[in-house]
mmCIF file of C-alpha atoms in Angstrom:
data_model
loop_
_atom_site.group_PDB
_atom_site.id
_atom_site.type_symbol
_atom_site.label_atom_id
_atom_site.label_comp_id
_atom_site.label_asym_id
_atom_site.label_seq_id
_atom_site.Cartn_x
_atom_site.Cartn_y
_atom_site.Cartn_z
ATOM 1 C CA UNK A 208 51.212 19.225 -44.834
ATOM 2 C CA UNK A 209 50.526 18.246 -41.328
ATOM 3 C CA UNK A 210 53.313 17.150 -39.291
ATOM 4 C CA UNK A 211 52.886 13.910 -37.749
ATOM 5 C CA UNK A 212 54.549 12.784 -35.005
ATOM 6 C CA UNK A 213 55.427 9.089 -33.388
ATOM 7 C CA UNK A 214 57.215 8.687 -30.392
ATOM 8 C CA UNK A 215 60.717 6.493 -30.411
ATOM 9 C CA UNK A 216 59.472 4.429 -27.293
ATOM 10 C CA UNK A 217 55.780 3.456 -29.056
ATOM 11 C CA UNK A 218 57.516 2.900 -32.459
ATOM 12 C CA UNK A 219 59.779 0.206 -30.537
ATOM 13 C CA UNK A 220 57.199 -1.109 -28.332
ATOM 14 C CA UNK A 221 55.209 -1.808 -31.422
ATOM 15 C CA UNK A 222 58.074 -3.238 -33.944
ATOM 16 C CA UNK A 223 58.879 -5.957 -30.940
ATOM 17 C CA UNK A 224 55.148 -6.935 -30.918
ATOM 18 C CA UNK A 225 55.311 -7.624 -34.787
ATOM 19 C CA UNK A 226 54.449 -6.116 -38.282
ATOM 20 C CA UNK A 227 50.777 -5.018 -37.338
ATOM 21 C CA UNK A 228 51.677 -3.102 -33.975
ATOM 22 C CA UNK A 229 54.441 -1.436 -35.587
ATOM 23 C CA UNK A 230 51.979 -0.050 -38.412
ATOM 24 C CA UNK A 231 49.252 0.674 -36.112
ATOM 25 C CA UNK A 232 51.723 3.076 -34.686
ATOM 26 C CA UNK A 233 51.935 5.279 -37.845
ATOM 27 C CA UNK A 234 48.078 4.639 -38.676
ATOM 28 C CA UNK A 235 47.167 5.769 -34.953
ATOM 29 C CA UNK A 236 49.326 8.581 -35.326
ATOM 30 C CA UNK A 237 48.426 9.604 -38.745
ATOM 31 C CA UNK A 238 44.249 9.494 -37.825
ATOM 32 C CA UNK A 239 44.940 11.789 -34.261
ATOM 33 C CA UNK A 240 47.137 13.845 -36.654
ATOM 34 C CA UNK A 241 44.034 14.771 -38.681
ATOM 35 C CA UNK A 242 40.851 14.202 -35.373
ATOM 36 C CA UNK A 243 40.692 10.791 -35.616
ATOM 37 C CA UNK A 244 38.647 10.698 -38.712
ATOM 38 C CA UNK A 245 39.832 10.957 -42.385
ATOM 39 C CA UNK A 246 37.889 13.068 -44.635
ATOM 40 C CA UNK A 247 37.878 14.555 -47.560
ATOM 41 C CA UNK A 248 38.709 18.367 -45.836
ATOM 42 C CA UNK A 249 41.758 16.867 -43.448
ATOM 43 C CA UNK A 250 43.227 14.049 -45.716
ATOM 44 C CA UNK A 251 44.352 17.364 -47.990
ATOM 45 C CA UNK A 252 46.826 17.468 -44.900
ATOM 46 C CA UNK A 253 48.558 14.583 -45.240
ATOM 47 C CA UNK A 254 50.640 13.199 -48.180
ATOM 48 C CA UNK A 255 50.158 10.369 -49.923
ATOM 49 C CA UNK A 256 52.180 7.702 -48.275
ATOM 50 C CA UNK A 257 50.563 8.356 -45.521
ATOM 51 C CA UNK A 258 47.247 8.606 -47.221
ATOM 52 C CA UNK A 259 48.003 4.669 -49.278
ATOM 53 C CA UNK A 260 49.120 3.720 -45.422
ATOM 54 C CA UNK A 261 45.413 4.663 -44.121
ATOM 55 C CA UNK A 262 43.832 3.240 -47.136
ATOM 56 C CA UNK A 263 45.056 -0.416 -47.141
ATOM 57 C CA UNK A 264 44.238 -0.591 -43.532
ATOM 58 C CA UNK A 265 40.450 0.601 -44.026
ATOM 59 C CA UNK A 266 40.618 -2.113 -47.298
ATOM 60 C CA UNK A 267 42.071 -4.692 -45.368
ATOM 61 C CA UNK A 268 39.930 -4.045 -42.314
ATOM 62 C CA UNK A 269 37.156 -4.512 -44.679
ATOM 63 C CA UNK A 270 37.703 -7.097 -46.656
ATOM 64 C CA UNK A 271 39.166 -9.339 -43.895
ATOM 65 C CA UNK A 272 35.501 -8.849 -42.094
ATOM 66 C CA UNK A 273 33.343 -8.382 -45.494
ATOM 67 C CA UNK A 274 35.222 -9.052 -48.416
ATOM 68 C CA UNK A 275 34.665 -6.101 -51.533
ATOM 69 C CA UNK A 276 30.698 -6.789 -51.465
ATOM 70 C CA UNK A 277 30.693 -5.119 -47.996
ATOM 71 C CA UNK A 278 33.221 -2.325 -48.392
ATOM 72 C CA UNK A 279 31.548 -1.098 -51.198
ATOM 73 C CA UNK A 280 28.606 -1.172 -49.314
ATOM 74 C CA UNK A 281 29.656 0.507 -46.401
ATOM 75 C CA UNK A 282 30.626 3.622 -49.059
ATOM 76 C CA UNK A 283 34.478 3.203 -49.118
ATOM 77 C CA UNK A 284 34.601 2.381 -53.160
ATOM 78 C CA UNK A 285 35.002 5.909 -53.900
ATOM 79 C CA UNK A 286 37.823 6.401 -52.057
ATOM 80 C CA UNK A 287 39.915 3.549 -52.866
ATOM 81 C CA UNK A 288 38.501 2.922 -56.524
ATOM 82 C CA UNK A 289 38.522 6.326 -57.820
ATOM 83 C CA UNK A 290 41.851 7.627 -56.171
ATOM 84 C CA UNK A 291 45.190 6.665 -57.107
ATOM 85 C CA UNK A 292 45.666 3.983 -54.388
ATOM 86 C CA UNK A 293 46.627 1.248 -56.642
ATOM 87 C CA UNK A 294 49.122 3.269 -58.775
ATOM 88 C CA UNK A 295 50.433 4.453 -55.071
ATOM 89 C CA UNK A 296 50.614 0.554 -54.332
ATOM 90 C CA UNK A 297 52.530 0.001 -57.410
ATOM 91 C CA UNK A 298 54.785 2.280 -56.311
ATOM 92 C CA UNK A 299 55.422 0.943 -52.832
ATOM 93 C CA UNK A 300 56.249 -2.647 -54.694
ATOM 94 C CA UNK A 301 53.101 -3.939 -54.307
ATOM 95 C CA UNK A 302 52.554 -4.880 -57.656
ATOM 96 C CA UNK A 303 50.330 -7.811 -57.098
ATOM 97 C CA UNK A 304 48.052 -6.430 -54.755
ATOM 98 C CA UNK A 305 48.103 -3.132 -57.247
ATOM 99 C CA UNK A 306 46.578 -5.871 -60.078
ATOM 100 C CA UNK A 307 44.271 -6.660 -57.767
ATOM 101 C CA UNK A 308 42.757 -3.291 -56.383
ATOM 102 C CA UNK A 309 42.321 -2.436 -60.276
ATOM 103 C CA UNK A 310 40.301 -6.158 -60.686
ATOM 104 C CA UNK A 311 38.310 -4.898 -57.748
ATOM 105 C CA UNK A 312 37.824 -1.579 -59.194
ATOM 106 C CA UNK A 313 36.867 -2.822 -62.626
ATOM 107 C CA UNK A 314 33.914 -4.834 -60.863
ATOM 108 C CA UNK A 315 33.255 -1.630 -58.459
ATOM 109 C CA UNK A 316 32.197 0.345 -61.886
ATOM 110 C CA UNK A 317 30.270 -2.689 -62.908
ATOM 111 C CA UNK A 318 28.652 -3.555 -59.860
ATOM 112 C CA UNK A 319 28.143 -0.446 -57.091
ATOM 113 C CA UNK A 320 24.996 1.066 -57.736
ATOM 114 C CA UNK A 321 23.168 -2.060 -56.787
ATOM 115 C CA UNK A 322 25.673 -2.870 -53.810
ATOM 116 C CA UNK A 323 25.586 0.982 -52.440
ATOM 117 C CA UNK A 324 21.759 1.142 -52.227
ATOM 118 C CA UNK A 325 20.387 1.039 -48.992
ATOM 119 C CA UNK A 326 18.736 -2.927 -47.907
ATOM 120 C CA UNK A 327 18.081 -4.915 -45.323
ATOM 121 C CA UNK A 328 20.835 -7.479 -43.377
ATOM 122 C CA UNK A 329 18.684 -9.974 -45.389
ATOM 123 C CA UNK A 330 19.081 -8.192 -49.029
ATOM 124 C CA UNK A 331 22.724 -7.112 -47.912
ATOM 125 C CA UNK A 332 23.684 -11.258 -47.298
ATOM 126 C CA UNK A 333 21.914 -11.331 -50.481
ATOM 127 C CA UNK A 334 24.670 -9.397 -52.053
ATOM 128 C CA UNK A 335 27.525 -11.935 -52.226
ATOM 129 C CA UNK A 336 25.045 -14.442 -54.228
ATOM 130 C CA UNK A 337 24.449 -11.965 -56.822
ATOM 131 C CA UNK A 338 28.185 -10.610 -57.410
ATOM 132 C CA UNK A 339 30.231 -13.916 -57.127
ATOM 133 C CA UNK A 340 32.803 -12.012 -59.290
ATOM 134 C CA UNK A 341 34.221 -10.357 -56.110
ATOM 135 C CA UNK A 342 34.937 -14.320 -54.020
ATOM 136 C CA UNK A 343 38.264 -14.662 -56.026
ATOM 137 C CA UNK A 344 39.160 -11.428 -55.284
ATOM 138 C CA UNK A 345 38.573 -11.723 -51.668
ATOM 139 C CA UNK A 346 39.925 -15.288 -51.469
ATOM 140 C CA UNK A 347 43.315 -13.475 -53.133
ATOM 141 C CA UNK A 348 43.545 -11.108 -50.679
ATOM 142 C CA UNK A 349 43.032 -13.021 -47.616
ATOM 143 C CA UNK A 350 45.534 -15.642 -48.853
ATOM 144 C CA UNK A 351 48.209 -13.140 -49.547
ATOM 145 C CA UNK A 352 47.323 -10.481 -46.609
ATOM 146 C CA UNK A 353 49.626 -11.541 -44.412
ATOM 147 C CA UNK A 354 52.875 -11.395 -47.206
ATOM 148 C CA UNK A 355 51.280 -7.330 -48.179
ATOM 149 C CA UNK A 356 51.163 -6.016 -44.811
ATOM 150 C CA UNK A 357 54.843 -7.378 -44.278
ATOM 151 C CA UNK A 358 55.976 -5.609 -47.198
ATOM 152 C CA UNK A 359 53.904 -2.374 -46.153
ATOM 153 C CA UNK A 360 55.749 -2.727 -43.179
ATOM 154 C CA UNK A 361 59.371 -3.017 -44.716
ATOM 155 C CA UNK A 362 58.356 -0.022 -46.825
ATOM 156 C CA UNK A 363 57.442 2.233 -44.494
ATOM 157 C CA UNK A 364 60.469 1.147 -42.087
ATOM 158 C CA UNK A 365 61.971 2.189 -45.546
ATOM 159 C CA UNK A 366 60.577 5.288 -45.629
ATOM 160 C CA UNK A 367 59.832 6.619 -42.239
ATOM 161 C CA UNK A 368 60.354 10.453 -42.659
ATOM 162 C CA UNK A 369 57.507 9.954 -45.557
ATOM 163 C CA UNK A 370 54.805 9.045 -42.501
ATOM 164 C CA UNK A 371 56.392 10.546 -39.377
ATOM 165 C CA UNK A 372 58.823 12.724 -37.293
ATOM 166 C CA UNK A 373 60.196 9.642 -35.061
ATOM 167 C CA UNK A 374 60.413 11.844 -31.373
ATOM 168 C CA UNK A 375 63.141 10.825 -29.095
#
């Protein structure tokens, strides 16, 4: 595993500027821990808190933007649908937002052939018409975002030593 390392004074500039700063510290970190870029060669260096960590802020990022339609889409079903991040969610006390990754993933092995293919902006808008299933999924998350990422937050507070070496 890849040792990742945070810095006291960033960890404290971002915890006074709120929940998202603070984890933006650890999800900066983690990504120039491994280039910048997670992939399938460097994520084998992390572990899988800090793995979960990266994933619900590439699902939120998303989602917030997009909703499901458009991460699917843009090719990130595979890595969040057909990995343990829900179970890993579960685990962090996230049960509700566990439920609804595995709703999501359900309709991702429905649904992603026709939302993966390659289309115009004009067939992609088209998208959210023809897989409606997905709004109350998105509405859910929006409406609860805000409660998750403060519990993320608390857990990884929690649990620094499981995302970073805190330098003084």
């Amino acid at each position: 595993m890849k040792e990742i390392h945070v810095s006291e004074s960033s960890l404290e500039k971002g915890a006074q500027e709120g929940m998202d700063a603070f984890l933006q510290v650890f999800v900066d970190a983690i990504l120039g821990g491994v280039g910048g870029e997670l992939t399938g060669d460097n994520m084998q260096q992390l572990n899988a808190d800090q793995v979960t960590l990266l994933a619900y802020f590439m699902m939120r990022d998303e989602v917030m933007d997009g909703g499901f339609v458009q991460l699917i889409h843009n090719g990130l079903g595979p890595f969040l649908f057909r990995n343990p991040f829900a179970r890993m969610l579960k685990t962090w006390g996230l049960r509700d937002l566990s439920k609804l990754v595995y709703k999501a993933a359900k309709l991702y092995g429905q649904h992603h052939e026709a939302i993966e293919k390659e289309c115009s902006e004009e067939e992609f808008m088209a998208l959210f018409e023809q897989f409606p299933a997905f709004d109350d999924l998105d509405d859910d998350f929006v409406e609860n975002e805000e409660e998750w990422t403060e519990m993320i937050a608390r857990y990884v507070d929690e649990n620094i030593g499981r995302f970073a070496v805190i330098d003084k």
